[in-house]
Amino acid sequence: MLLAKLAATRSTCRAAAVGAVVVKDKQVLATGYNGPPAGAHHCTDMGYCYEGISRCDADQAYPSRSSHAEANAIAMAAKKGISVDGATIYATLEPCLSCLKLIIASGIKEIYFEVPLALRTDGQSFAKLALVNEGLVRMERIQLSTDTIAQAVAFLSNPTSLPRPEPAYMLED
C-alpha cells in the first residue's frame, strides 16, 4: 500500500490524488495514478480541468478528465506486454464499478484498498458486491500501521543509497 500512496503523489487531478500498484509474486508489475490520458494537458499544469471549471468534482455536469489509477496501472502493464493475470492490486481508493470490472477482466484476483468510496444508492454498490460475492475477485480494506508510516517517513527523510552501518552484533569488542 505504501507504493500505491507514493504513486498517488504523481497524480495530476485537482479533485483527488489516487495511486495504484499491481504486484505478483512479490514483484511490482505496474503502477498508476489518476490523471488525463497520455499526451493530454494536466489539470494541475493548466490550473483547471475544463475552461471555467477549477475541479471536475465542482460541477457534476462534466465527467472527470482523469483516467483512474487502477485503469492506468493495468494500461501500463498492457502497453509493456506484462500480464497481470493472477496478480494483486493495491489502491489508495476503493475501485469504482468500472475499474472493478476492468480489474476482474484483466485477471487480477485480489484488491486491497485504503479508503472506501462513498456509499451509492444507484445500484453500483449492489453490482460491485454481487461481482465480489461471485468469487471473481477478493476485495479488502487495509490501512498502514502507524509503525509502517513512521518507518517510511524516517527512511524517506534521510539520504538513501548510502552504505549501511554494520549491525551491532557484527562489530568486534
mmCIF file of C-alpha atoms in Angstrom:
data_model
loop_
_atom_site.group_PDB
_atom_site.id
_atom_site.type_symbol
_atom_site.label_atom_id
_atom_site.label_comp_id
_atom_site.label_asym_id
_atom_site.label_seq_id
_atom_site.Cartn_x
_atom_site.Cartn_y
_atom_site.Cartn_z
ATOM 1 C CA MET A 1 0.000 0.000 0.000
ATOM 2 C CA LEU A 2 2.908 2.316 0.673
ATOM 3 C CA LEU A 3 3.929 2.158 -3.002
ATOM 4 C CA ALA A 4 0.359 2.970 -4.052
ATOM 5 C CA LYS A 5 0.437 6.024 -1.783
ATOM 6 C CA LEU A 6 3.738 7.103 -3.326
ATOM 7 C CA ALA A 7 2.262 6.626 -6.822
ATOM 8 C CA ALA A 8 -0.623 8.898 -5.781
ATOM 9 C CA THR A 9 1.863 11.737 -5.297
ATOM 10 C CA ARG A 10 2.249 11.775 -9.105
ATOM 11 C CA SER A 11 -1.473 12.459 -9.596
ATOM 12 C CA THR A 12 -2.308 15.463 -11.738
ATOM 13 C CA CYS A 13 -6.005 15.501 -10.833
ATOM 14 C CA ARG A 14 -7.166 18.608 -8.949
ATOM 15 C CA ALA A 15 -10.013 16.760 -7.211
ATOM 16 C CA ALA A 16 -8.166 13.847 -5.563
ATOM 17 C CA ALA A 17 -4.835 12.033 -5.639
ATOM 18 C CA VAL A 18 -5.213 8.284 -6.150
ATOM 19 C CA GLY A 19 -2.491 5.696 -6.715
ATOM 20 C CA ALA A 20 -2.378 2.002 -7.561
ATOM 21 C CA VAL A 21 0.265 -0.693 -7.844
ATOM 22 C CA VAL A 22 -0.075 -4.160 -9.390
ATOM 23 C CA VAL A 23 2.020 -6.898 -7.763
ATOM 24 C CA LYS A 24 2.564 -10.573 -8.480
ATOM 25 C CA ASP A 25 4.950 -12.994 -6.772
ATOM 26 C CA LYS A 26 6.352 -10.105 -4.679
ATOM 27 C CA GLN A 27 7.287 -8.199 -7.850
ATOM 28 C CA VAL A 28 5.871 -4.828 -8.880
ATOM 29 C CA LEU A 29 4.385 -5.186 -12.366
ATOM 30 C CA ALA A 30 2.982 -1.695 -12.885
ATOM 31 C CA THR A 31 1.959 1.483 -11.119
ATOM 32 C CA GLY A 32 -0.697 4.038 -11.941
ATOM 33 C CA TYR A 33 -2.139 7.290 -10.729
ATOM 34 C CA ASN A 34 -5.148 9.328 -11.764
ATOM 35 C CA GLY A 35 -4.635 11.906 -14.445
ATOM 36 C CA PRO A 36 -5.701 12.711 -18.008
ATOM 37 C CA PRO A 37 -4.771 10.357 -20.851
ATOM 38 C CA ALA A 38 -1.152 10.389 -22.024
ATOM 39 C CA GLY A 39 -0.470 13.437 -24.170
ATOM 40 C CA ALA A 40 -3.350 15.496 -22.743
ATOM 41 C CA HIS A 41 -2.689 18.613 -20.710
ATOM 42 C CA HIS A 42 -2.545 18.013 -16.971
ATOM 43 C CA CYS A 43 -5.199 19.746 -14.871
ATOM 44 C CA THR A 44 -2.589 20.754 -12.295
ATOM 45 C CA ASP A 45 -0.495 22.425 -15.028
ATOM 46 C CA MET A 46 -3.467 24.281 -16.528
ATOM 47 C CA GLY A 47 -4.897 25.270 -13.129
ATOM 48 C CA TYR A 48 -8.317 23.926 -14.103
ATOM 49 C CA CYS A 49 -9.956 20.821 -15.544
ATOM 50 C CA TYR A 50 -12.204 22.487 -18.111
ATOM 51 C CA GLU A 51 -12.330 26.145 -19.103
ATOM 52 C CA GLY A 52 -14.185 27.887 -16.273
ATOM 53 C CA ILE A 53 -14.237 24.813 -14.005
ATOM 54 C CA SER A 54 -11.431 24.547 -11.460
ATOM 55 C CA ARG A 55 -12.077 20.925 -10.477
ATOM 56 C CA CYS A 56 -14.045 18.111 -12.125
ATOM 57 C CA ASP A 57 -15.923 17.454 -8.885
ATOM 58 C CA ALA A 58 -17.067 21.101 -8.773
ATOM 59 C CA ASP A 59 -19.684 20.568 -11.495
ATOM 60 C CA GLN A 60 -21.267 17.138 -11.887
ATOM 61 C CA ALA A 61 -22.370 18.039 -15.436
ATOM 62 C CA TYR A 62 -18.840 17.320 -16.682
ATOM 63 C CA PRO A 63 -17.066 13.965 -16.464
ATOM 64 C CA SER A 64 -13.618 13.791 -14.962
ATOM 65 C CA ARG A 65 -10.726 14.311 -17.392
ATOM 66 C CA SER A 66 -8.726 11.772 -15.416
ATOM 67 C CA SER A 67 -8.321 8.096 -16.067
ATOM 68 C CA HIS A 68 -8.453 6.188 -12.790
ATOM 69 C CA ALA A 69 -5.268 4.947 -11.138
ATOM 70 C CA GLU A 70 -6.264 1.271 -11.429
ATOM 71 C CA ALA A 71 -7.041 1.634 -15.144
ATOM 72 C CA ASN A 72 -3.734 3.436 -15.716
ATOM 73 C CA ALA A 73 -1.784 0.698 -13.900
ATOM 74 C CA ILE A 74 -3.447 -2.033 -15.975
ATOM 75 C CA ALA A 75 -2.923 0.002 -19.168
ATOM 76 C CA MET A 76 0.755 0.494 -18.297
ATOM 77 C CA ALA A 77 1.212 -3.257 -17.904
ATOM 78 C CA ALA A 78 -0.602 -3.932 -21.188
ATOM 79 C CA LYS A 79 1.446 -1.307 -23.017
ATOM 80 C CA LYS A 80 4.637 -3.013 -21.808
ATOM 81 C CA GLY A 81 3.319 -6.520 -22.625
ATOM 82 C CA ILE A 82 3.113 -7.579 -18.971
ATOM 83 C CA SER A 83 0.352 -9.972 -17.953
ATOM 84 C CA VAL A 84 -1.461 -9.098 -14.732
ATOM 85 C CA ASP A 85 -3.317 -12.427 -14.669
ATOM 86 C CA GLY A 86 -3.362 -13.755 -11.104
ATOM 87 C CA ALA A 87 -1.905 -10.523 -9.683
ATOM 88 C CA THR A 88 -2.923 -8.336 -6.750
ATOM 89 C CA ILE A 89 -3.696 -4.614 -6.939
ATOM 90 C CA TYR A 90 -3.256 -2.124 -4.114
ATOM 91 C CA ALA A 91 -5.143 1.162 -4.491
ATOM 92 C CA THR A 92 -5.477 4.155 -2.241
ATOM 93 C CA LEU A 93 -9.204 4.374 -3.066
ATOM 94 C CA GLU A 94 -11.770 1.585 -3.394
ATOM 95 C CA PRO A 95 -12.274 0.861 -7.113
ATOM 96 C CA CYS A 96 -15.400 2.205 -8.803
ATOM 97 C CA LEU A 97 -17.655 -0.245 -10.627
ATOM 98 C CA SER A 98 -15.957 0.366 -13.999
ATOM 99 C CA CYS A 99 -12.485 -0.219 -12.541
ATOM 100 C CA LEU A 100 -13.703 -3.293 -10.660
ATOM 101 C CA LYS A 101 -14.946 -4.797 -13.930
ATOM 102 C CA LEU A 102 -11.643 -3.929 -15.631
ATOM 103 C CA ILE A 103 -9.671 -5.466 -12.758
ATOM 104 C CA ILE A 104 -11.711 -8.687 -12.990
ATOM 105 C CA ALA A 105 -11.444 -8.810 -16.800
ATOM 106 C CA SER A 106 -7.653 -8.388 -16.608
ATOM 107 C CA GLY A 107 -7.348 -11.442 -14.348
ATOM 108 C CA ILE A 108 -6.339 -9.651 -11.148
ATOM 109 C CA LYS A 109 -7.554 -11.778 -8.248
ATOM 110 C CA GLU A 110 -7.104 -9.587 -5.164
ATOM 111 C CA ILE A 111 -7.823 -5.945 -4.430
ATOM 112 C CA TYR A 112 -6.603 -4.125 -1.345
ATOM 113 C CA PHE A 113 -7.738 -0.535 -0.869
ATOM 114 C CA GLU A 114 -7.275 2.117 1.795
ATOM 115 C CA VAL A 115 -10.241 4.498 1.525
ATOM 116 C CA PRO A 116 -13.785 3.278 0.803
ATOM 117 C CA LEU A 117 -15.874 5.013 -1.845
ATOM 118 C CA ALA A 118 -18.889 6.895 -0.559
ATOM 119 C CA LEU A 119 -21.946 4.639 -0.456
ATOM 120 C CA ARG A 120 -24.043 4.991 -3.549
ATOM 121 C CA THR A 121 -27.731 4.282 -3.895
ATOM 122 C CA ASP A 122 -27.847 3.978 -7.686
ATOM 123 C CA GLY A 123 -27.137 0.245 -7.775
ATOM 124 C CA GLN A 124 -23.364 0.479 -8.251
ATOM 125 C CA SER A 125 -22.633 -0.679 -4.693
ATOM 126 C CA PHE A 126 -25.025 -3.599 -5.215
ATOM 127 C CA ALA A 127 -23.383 -4.505 -8.536
ATOM 128 C CA LYS A 128 -19.893 -4.367 -7.024
ATOM 129 C CA LEU A 129 -20.930 -6.568 -4.112
ATOM 130 C CA ALA A 130 -22.535 -9.064 -6.500
ATOM 131 C CA LEU A 131 -19.293 -9.384 -8.503
ATOM 132 C CA VAL A 132 -17.221 -9.859 -5.355
ATOM 133 C CA ASN A 133 -19.726 -12.394 -3.960
ATOM 134 C CA GLU A 134 -19.421 -14.424 -7.178
ATOM 135 C CA GLY A 135 -15.826 -15.085 -6.179
ATOM 136 C CA LEU A 136 -14.395 -13.338 -9.228
ATOM 137 C CA VAL A 137 -12.101 -11.230 -7.070
ATOM 138 C CA ARG A 138 -11.307 -10.789 -3.394
ATOM 139 C CA MET A 139 -11.553 -7.239 -2.062
ATOM 140 C CA GLU A 140 -10.413 -5.978 1.340
ATOM 141 C CA ARG A 141 -9.875 -2.637 3.007
ATOM 142 C CA ILE A 142 -6.474 -2.268 4.667
ATOM 143 C CA GLN A 143 -4.609 0.554 6.357
ATOM 144 C CA LEU A 144 -0.941 1.085 7.006
ATOM 145 C CA SER A 145 0.067 0.791 10.641
ATOM 146 C CA THR A 146 1.471 3.832 12.390
ATOM 147 C CA ASP A 147 4.757 1.911 12.762
ATOM 148 C CA THR A 148 4.982 1.337 8.994
ATOM 149 C CA ILE A 149 4.256 5.003 8.311
ATOM 150 C CA ALA A 150 6.861 6.105 10.871
ATOM 151 C CA GLN A 151 9.477 3.777 9.342
ATOM 152 C CA ALA A 152 8.686 5.079 5.845
ATOM 153 C CA VAL A 153 8.935 8.708 6.932
ATOM 154 C CA ALA A 154 12.230 8.046 8.712
ATOM 155 C CA PHE A 155 13.603 6.255 5.661
ATOM 156 C CA LEU A 156 12.410 8.878 3.173
ATOM 157 C CA SER A 157 13.639 11.744 5.347
ATOM 158 C CA ASN A 158 17.253 10.614 5.101
ATOM 159 C CA PRO A 159 19.569 10.030 2.141
ATOM 160 C CA THR A 160 19.230 6.568 0.697
ATOM 161 C CA SER A 161 21.774 4.503 -1.220
ATOM 162 C CA LEU A 162 24.438 5.153 1.384
ATOM 163 C CA PRO A 163 26.357 2.283 2.964
ATOM 164 C CA ARG A 164 24.531 0.971 5.984
ATOM 165 C CA PRO A 165 26.384 0.801 9.274
ATOM 166 C CA GLU A 166 27.402 -2.662 10.414
ATOM 167 C CA PRO A 167 24.850 -4.231 12.748
ATOM 168 C CA ALA A 168 25.984 -4.130 16.378
ATOM 169 C CA TYR A 169 26.268 -7.928 16.555
ATOM 170 C CA MET A 170 28.840 -7.854 13.714
ATOM 171 C CA LEU A 171 31.207 -5.426 15.437
ATOM 172 C CA GLU A 172 34.090 -6.817 17.450
ATOM 173 C CA ASP A 173 34.662 -5.748 21.041
#
